mmCIF file with all atom_site columns, C-alpha atoms in Angstrom:
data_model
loop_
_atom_site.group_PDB
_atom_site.id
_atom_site.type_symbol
_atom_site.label_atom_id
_atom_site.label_alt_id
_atom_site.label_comp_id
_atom_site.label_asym_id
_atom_site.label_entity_id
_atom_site.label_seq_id
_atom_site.pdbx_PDB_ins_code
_atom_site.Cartn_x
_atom_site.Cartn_y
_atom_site.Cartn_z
_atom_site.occupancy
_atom_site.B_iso_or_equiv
_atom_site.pdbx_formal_charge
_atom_site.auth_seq_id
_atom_site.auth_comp_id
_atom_site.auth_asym_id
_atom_site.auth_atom_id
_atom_site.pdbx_PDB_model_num
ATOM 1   C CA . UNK T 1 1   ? 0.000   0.000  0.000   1.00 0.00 ? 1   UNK T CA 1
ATOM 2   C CA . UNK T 1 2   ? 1.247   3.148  -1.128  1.00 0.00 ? 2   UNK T CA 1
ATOM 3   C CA . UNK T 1 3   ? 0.756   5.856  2.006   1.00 0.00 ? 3   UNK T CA 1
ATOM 4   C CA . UNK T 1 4   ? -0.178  9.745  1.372   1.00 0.00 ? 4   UNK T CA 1
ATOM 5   C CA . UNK T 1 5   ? 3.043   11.821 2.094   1.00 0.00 ? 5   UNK T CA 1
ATOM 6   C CA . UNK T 1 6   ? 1.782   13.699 4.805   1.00 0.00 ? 6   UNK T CA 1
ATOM 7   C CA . UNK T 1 7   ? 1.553   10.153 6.680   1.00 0.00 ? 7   UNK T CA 1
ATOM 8   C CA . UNK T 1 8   ? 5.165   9.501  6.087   1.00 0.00 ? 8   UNK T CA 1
ATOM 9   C CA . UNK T 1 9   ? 6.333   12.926 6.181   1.00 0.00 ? 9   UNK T CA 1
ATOM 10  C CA . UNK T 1 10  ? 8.007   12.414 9.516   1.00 0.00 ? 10  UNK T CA 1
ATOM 11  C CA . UNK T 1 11  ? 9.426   9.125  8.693   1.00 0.00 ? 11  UNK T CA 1
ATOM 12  C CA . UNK T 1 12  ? 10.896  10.593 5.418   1.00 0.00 ? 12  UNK T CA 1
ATOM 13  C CA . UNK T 1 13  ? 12.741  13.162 7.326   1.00 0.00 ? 13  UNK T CA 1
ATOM 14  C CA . UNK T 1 14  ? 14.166  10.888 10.058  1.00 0.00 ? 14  UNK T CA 1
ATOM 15  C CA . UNK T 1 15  ? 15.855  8.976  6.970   1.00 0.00 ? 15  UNK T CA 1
ATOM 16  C CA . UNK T 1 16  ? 16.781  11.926 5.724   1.00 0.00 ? 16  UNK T CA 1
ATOM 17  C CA . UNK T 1 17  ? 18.310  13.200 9.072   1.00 0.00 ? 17  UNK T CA 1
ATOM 18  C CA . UNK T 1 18  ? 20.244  9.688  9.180   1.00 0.00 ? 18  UNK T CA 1
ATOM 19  C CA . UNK T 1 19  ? 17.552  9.154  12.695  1.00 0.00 ? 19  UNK T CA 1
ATOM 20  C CA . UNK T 1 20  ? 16.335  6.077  11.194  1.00 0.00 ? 20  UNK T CA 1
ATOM 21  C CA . UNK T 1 21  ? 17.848  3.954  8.469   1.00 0.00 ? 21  UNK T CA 1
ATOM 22  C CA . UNK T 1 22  ? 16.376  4.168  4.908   1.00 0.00 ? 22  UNK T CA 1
ATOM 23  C CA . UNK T 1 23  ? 14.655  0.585  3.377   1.00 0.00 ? 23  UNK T CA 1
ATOM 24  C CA . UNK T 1 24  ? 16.926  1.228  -0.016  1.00 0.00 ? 24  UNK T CA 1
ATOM 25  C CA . UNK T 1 25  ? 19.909  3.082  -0.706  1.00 0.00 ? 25  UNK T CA 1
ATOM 26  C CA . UNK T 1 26  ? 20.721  3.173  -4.505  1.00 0.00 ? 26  UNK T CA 1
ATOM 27  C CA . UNK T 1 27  ? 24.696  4.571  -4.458  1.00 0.00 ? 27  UNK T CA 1
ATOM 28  C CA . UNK T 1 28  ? 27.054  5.978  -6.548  1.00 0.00 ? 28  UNK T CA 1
ATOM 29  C CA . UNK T 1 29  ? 24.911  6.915  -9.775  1.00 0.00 ? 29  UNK T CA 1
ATOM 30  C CA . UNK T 1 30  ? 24.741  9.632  -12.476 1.00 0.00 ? 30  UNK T CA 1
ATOM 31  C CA . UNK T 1 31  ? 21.965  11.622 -11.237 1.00 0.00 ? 31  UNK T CA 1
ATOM 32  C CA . UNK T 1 32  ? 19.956  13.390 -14.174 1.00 0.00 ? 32  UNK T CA 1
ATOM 33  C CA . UNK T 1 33  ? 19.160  16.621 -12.970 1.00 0.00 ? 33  UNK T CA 1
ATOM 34  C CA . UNK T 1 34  ? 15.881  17.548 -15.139 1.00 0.00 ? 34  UNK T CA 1
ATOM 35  C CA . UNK T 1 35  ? 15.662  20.948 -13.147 1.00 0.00 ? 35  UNK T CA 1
ATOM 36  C CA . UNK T 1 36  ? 19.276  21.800 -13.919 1.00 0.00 ? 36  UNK T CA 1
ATOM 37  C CA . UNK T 1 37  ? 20.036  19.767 -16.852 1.00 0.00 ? 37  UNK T CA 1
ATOM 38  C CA . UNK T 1 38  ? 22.896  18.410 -15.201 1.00 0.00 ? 38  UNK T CA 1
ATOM 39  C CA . UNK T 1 39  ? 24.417  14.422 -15.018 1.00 0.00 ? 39  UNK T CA 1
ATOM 40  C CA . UNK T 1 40  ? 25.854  14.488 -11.326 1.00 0.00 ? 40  UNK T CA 1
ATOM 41  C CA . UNK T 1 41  ? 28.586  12.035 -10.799 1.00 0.00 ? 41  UNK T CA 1
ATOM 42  C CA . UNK T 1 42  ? 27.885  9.526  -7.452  1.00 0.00 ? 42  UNK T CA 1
ATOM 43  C CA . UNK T 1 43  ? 25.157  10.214 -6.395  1.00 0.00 ? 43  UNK T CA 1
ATOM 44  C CA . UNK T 1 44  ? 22.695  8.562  -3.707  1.00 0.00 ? 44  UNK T CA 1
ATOM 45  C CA . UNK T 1 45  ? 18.953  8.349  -3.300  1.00 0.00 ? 45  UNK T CA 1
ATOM 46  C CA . UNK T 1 46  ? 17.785  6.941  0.082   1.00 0.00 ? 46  UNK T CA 1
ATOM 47  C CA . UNK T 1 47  ? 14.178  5.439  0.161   1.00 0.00 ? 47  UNK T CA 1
ATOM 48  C CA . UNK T 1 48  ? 12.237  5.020  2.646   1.00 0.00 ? 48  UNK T CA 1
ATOM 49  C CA . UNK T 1 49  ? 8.187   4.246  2.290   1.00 0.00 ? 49  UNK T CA 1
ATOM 50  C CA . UNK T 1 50  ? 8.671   3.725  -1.449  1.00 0.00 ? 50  UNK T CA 1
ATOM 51  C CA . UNK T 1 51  ? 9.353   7.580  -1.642  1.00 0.00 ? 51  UNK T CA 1
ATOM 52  C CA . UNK T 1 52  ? 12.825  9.377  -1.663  1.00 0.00 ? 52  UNK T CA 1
ATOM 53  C CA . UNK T 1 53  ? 13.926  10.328 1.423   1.00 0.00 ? 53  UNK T CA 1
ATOM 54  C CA . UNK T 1 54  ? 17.583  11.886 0.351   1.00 0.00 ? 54  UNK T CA 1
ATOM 55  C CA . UNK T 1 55  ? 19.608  12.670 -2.678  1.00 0.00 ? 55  UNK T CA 1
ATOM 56  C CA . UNK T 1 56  ? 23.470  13.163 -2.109  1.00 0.00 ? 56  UNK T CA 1
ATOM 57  C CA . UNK T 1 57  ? 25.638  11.216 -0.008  1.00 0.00 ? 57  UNK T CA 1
ATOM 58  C CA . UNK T 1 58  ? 23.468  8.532  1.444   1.00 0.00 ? 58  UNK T CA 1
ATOM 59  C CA . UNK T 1 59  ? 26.279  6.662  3.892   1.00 0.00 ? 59  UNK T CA 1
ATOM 60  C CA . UNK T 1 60  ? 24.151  8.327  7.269   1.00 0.00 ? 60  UNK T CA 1
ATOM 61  C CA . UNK T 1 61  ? 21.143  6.621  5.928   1.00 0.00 ? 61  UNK T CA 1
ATOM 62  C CA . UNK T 1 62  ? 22.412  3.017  6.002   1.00 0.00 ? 62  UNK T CA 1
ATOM 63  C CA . UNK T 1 63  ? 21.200  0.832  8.954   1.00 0.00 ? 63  UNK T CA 1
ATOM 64  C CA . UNK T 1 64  ? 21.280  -2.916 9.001   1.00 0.00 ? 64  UNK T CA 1
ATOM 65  C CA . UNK T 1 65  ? 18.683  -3.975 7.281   1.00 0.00 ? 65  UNK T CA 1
ATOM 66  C CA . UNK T 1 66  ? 19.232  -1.456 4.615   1.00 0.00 ? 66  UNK T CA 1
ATOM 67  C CA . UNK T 1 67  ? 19.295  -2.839 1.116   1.00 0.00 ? 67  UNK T CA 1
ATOM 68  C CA . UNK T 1 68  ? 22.170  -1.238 -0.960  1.00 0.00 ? 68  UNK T CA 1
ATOM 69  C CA . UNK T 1 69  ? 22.247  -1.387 -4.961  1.00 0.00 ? 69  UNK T CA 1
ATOM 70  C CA . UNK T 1 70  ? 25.673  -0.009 -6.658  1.00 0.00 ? 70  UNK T CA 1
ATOM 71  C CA . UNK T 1 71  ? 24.584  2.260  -9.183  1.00 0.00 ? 71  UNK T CA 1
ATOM 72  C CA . UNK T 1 72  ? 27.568  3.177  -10.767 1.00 0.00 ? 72  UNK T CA 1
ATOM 73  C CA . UNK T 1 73  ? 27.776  3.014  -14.451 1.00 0.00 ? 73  UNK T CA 1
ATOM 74  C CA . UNK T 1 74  ? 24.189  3.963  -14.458 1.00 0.00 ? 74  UNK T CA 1
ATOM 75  C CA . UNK T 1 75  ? 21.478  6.827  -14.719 1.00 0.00 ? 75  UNK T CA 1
ATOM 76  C CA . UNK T 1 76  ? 18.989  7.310  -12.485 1.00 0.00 ? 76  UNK T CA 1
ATOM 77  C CA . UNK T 1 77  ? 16.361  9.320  -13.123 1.00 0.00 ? 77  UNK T CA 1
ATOM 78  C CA . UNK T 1 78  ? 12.772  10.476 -12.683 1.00 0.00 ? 78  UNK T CA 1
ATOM 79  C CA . UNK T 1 79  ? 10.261  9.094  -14.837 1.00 0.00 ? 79  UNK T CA 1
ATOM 80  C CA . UNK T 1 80  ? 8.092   11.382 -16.632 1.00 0.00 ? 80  UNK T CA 1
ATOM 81  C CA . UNK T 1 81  ? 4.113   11.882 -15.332 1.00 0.00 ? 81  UNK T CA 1
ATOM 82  C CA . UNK T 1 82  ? 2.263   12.876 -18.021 1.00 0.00 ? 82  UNK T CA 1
ATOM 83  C CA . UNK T 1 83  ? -0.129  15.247 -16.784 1.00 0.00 ? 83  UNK T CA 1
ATOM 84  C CA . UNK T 1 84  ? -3.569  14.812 -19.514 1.00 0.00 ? 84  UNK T CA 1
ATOM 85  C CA . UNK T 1 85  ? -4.575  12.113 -21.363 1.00 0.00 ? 85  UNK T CA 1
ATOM 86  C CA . UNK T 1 86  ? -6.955  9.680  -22.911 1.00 0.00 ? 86  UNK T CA 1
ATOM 87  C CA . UNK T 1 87  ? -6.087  6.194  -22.764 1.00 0.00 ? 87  UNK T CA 1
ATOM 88  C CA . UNK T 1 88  ? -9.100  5.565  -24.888 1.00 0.00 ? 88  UNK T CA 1
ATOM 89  C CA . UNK T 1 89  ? -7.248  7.672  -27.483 1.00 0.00 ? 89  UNK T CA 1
ATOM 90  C CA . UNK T 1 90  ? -4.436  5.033  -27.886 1.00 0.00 ? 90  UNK T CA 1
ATOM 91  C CA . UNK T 1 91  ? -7.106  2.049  -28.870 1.00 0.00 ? 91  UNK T CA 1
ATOM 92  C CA . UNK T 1 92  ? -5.498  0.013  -25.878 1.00 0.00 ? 92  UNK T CA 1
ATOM 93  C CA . UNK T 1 93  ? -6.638  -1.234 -22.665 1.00 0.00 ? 93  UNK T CA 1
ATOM 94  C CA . UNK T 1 94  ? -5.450  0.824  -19.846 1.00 0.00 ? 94  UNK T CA 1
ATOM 95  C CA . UNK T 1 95  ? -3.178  -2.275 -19.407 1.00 0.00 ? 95  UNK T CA 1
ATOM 96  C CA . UNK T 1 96  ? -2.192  -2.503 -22.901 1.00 0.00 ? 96  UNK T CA 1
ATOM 97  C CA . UNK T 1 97  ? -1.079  1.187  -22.772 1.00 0.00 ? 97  UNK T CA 1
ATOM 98  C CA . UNK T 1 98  ? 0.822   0.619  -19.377 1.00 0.00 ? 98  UNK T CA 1
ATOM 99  C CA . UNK T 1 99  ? 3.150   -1.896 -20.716 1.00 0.00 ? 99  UNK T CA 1
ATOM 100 C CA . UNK T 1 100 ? 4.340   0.277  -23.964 1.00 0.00 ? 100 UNK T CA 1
ATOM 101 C CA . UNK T 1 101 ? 4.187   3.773  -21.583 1.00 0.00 ? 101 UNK T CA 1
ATOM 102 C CA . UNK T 1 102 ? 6.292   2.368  -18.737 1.00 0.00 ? 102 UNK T CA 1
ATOM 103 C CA . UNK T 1 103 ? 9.086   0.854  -20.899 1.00 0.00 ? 103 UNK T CA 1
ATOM 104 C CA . UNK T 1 104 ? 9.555   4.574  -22.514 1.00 0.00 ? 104 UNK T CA 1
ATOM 105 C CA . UNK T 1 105 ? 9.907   5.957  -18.993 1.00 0.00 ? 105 UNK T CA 1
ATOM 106 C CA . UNK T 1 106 ? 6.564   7.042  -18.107 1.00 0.00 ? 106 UNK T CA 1
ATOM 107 C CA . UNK T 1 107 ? 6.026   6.030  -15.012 1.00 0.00 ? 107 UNK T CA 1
ATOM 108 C CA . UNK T 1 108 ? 2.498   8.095  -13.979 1.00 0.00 ? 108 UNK T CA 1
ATOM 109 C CA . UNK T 1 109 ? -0.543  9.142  -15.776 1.00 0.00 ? 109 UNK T CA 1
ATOM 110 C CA . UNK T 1 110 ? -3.321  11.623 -15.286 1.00 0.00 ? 110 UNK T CA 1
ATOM 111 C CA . UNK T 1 111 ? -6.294  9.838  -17.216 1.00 0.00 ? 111 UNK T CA 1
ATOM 112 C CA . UNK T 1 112 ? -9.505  11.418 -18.216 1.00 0.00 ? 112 UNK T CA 1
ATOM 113 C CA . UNK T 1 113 ? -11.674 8.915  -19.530 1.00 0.00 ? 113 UNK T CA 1
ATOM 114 C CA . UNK T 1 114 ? -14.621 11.254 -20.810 1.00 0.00 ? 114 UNK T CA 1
ATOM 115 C CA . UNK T 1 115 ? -14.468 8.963  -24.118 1.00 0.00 ? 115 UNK T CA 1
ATOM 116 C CA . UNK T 1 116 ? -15.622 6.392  -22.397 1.00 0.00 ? 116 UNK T CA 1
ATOM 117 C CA . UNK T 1 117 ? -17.979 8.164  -20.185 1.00 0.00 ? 117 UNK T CA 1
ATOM 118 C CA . UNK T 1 118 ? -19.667 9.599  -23.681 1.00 0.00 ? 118 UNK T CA 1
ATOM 119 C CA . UNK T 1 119 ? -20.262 5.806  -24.572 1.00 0.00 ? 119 UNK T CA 1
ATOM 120 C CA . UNK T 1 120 ? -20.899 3.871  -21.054 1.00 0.00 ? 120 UNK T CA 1
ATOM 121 C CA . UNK T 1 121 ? -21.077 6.794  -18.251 1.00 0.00 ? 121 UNK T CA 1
ATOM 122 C CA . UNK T 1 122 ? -19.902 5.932  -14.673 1.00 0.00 ? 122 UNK T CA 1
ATOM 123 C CA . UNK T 1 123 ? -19.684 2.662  -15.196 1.00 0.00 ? 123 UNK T CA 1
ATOM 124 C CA . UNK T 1 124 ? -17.326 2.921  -18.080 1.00 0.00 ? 124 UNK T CA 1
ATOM 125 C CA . UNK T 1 125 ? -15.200 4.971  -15.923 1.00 0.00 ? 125 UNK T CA 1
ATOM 126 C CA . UNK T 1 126 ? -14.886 2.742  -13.218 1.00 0.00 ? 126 UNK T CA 1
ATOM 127 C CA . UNK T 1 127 ? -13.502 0.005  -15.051 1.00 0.00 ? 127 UNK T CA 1
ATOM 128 C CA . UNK T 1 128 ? -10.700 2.382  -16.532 1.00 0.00 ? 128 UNK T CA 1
ATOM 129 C CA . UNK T 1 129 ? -10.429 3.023  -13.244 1.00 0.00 ? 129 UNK T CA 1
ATOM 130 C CA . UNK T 1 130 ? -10.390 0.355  -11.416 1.00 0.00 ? 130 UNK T CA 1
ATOM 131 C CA . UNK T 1 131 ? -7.435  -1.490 -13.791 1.00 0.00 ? 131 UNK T CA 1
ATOM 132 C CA . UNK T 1 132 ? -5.728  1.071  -13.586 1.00 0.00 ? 132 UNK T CA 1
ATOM 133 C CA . UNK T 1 133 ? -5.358  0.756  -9.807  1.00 0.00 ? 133 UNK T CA 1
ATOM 134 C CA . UNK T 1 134 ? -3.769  -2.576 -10.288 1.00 0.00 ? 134 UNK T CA 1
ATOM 135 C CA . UNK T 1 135 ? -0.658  -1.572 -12.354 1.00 0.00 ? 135 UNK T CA 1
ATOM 136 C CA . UNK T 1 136 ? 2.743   -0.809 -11.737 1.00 0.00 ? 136 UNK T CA 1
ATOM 137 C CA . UNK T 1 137 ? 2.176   2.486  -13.908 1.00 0.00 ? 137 UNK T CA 1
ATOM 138 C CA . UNK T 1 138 ? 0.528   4.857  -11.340 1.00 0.00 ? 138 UNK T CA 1
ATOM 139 C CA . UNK T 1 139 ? -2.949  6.020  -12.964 1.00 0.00 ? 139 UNK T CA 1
ATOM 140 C CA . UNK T 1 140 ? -4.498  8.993  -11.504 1.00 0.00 ? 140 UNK T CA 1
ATOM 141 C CA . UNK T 1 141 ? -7.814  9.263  -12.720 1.00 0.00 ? 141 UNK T CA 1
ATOM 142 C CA . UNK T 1 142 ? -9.391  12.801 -13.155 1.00 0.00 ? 142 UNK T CA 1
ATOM 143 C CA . UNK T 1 143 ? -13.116 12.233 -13.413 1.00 0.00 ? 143 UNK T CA 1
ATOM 144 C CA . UNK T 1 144 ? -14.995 13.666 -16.559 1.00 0.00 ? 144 UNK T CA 1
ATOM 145 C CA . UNK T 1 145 ? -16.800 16.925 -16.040 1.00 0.00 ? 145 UNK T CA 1
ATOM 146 C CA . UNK T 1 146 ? -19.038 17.281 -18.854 1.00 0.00 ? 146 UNK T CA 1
ATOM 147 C CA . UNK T 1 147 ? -21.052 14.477 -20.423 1.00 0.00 ? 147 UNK T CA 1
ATOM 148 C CA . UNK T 1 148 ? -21.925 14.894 -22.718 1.00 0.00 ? 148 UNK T CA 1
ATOM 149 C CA . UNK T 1 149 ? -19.575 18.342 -23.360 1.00 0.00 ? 149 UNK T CA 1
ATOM 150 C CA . UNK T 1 150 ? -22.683 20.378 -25.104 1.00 0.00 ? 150 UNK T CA 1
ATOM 151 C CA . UNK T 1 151 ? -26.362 19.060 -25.262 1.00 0.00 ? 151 UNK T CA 1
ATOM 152 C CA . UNK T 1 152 ? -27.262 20.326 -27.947 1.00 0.00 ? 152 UNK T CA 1
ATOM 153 C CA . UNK T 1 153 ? -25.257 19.062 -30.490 1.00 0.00 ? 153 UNK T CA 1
ATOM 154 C CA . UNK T 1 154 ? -23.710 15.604 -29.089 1.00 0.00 ? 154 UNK T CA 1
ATOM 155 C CA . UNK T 1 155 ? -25.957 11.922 -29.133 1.00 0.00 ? 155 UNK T CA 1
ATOM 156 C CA . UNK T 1 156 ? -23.957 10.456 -26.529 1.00 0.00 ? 156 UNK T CA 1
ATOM 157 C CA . UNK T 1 157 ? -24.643 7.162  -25.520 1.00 0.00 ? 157 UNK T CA 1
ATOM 158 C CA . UNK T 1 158 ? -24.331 8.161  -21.198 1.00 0.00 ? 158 UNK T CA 1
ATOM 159 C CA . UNK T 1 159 ? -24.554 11.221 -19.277 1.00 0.00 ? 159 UNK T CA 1
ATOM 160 C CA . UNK T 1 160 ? -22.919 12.153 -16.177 1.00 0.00 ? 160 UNK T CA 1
ATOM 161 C CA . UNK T 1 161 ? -24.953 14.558 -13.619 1.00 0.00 ? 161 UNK T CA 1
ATOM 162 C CA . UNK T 1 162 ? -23.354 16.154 -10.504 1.00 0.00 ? 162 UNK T CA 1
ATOM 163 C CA . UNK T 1 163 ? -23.945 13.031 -8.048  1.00 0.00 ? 163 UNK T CA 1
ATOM 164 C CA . UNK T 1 164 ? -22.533 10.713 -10.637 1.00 0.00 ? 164 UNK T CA 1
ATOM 165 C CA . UNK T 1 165 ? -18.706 13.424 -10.567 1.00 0.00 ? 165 UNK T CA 1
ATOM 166 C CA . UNK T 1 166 ? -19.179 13.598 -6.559  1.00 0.00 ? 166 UNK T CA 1
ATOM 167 C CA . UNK T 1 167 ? -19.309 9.841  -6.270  1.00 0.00 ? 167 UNK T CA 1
ATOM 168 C CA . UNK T 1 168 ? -16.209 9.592  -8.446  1.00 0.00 ? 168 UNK T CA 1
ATOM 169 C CA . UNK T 1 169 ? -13.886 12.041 -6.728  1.00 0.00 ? 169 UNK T CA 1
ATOM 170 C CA . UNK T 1 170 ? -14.487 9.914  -3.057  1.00 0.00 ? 170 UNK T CA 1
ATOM 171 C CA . UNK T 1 171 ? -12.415 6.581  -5.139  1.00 0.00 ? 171 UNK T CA 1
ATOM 172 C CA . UNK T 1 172 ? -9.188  6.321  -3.766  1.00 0.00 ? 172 UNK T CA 1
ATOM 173 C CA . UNK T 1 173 ? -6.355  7.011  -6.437  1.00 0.00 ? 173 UNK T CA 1
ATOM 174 C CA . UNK T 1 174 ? -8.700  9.941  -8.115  1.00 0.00 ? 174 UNK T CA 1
ATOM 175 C CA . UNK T 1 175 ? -6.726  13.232 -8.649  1.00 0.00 ? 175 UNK T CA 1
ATOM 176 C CA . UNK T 1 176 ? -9.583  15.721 -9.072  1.00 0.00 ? 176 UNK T CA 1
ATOM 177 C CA . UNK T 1 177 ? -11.636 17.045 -12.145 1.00 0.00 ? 177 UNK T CA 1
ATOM 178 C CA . UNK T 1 178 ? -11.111 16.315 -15.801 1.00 0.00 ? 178 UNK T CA 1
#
């Protein structure tokens, strides 16, 4: 089970502080700084909760049970989120589209299935939904806010109302609004 930040926030920063050992310490890496554009020469990234804890010289955050992975000789970087889209778009199943997304380096999606919704409503959405919880890409899901988008000149095949939107932003692993 992945836990919200704010739960581990205080665990993060004990790693971090070298208080409590990380789970994972990946060292000696080229770190590709996407903010800076930089490749940084041995470099560490301490884990602890399945979330980084600290980047830079990891040694205080090795305990004893404290799995260590030489990185040198490789890159590690942050894989890309991409922050709109419509699986329905690619013609694959949610699962189909993880397996060619994850292997380019996306690791995260925001989906908005309102093609679906158009054709099945709620339901529809759900089972997007719902596989995509089961994945090793993490699928946000931003539920659909207009369906169909204009009533006058759409013949959808489902319609969502306001109940149907407030009942879909309560599922765990929903982001917010499409």
């Amino acid at each position: 089970k992945r836990h919200k930040r704010y739960e581990v926030s205080r665990q993060l920063g004990q790693v971090a502080l070298g208080q409590s050992p990380a789970e994972l310490v990946i060292k000696n890496g080229t770190l590709v700084n996407v903010f800076t554009g930089e490749l940084q020469a041995n470099m560490d990234v301490a884990v602890a909760a399945g979330r980084i804890a600290y980047i830079g010289n990891a040694d205080h955050t090795i305990g004893e049970g404290t799995k260590v992975i030489d990185g040198k000789g490789r890159y590690i970087t942050p894989g890309l989120l991409d922050g709109h889209m419509h699986v329905e778009s690619t013609m694959l199943t949610v699962t189909e589209f993880a397996k060619a997304a994850i292997v380019s380096g996306t690791t995260g999606i925001y989906m908005d299935p309102h093609e679906i919704a158009n054709v099945f409503g709620m339901e529809g959405v759900r089972w997007m939904h719902e596989e995509g919880q089961q994945l090793p890409l993490k699928v946000f899901t931003t539920i659909p806010s207009c369906v169909p988008a204009t009533f006058d000149l759409e013949d959808g095949g489902a319609q969502l109302g306001v109940s149907d939107i407030e009942e879909g932003l309560t599922w765990p692993g929903t982001a917010g609004l499409g």
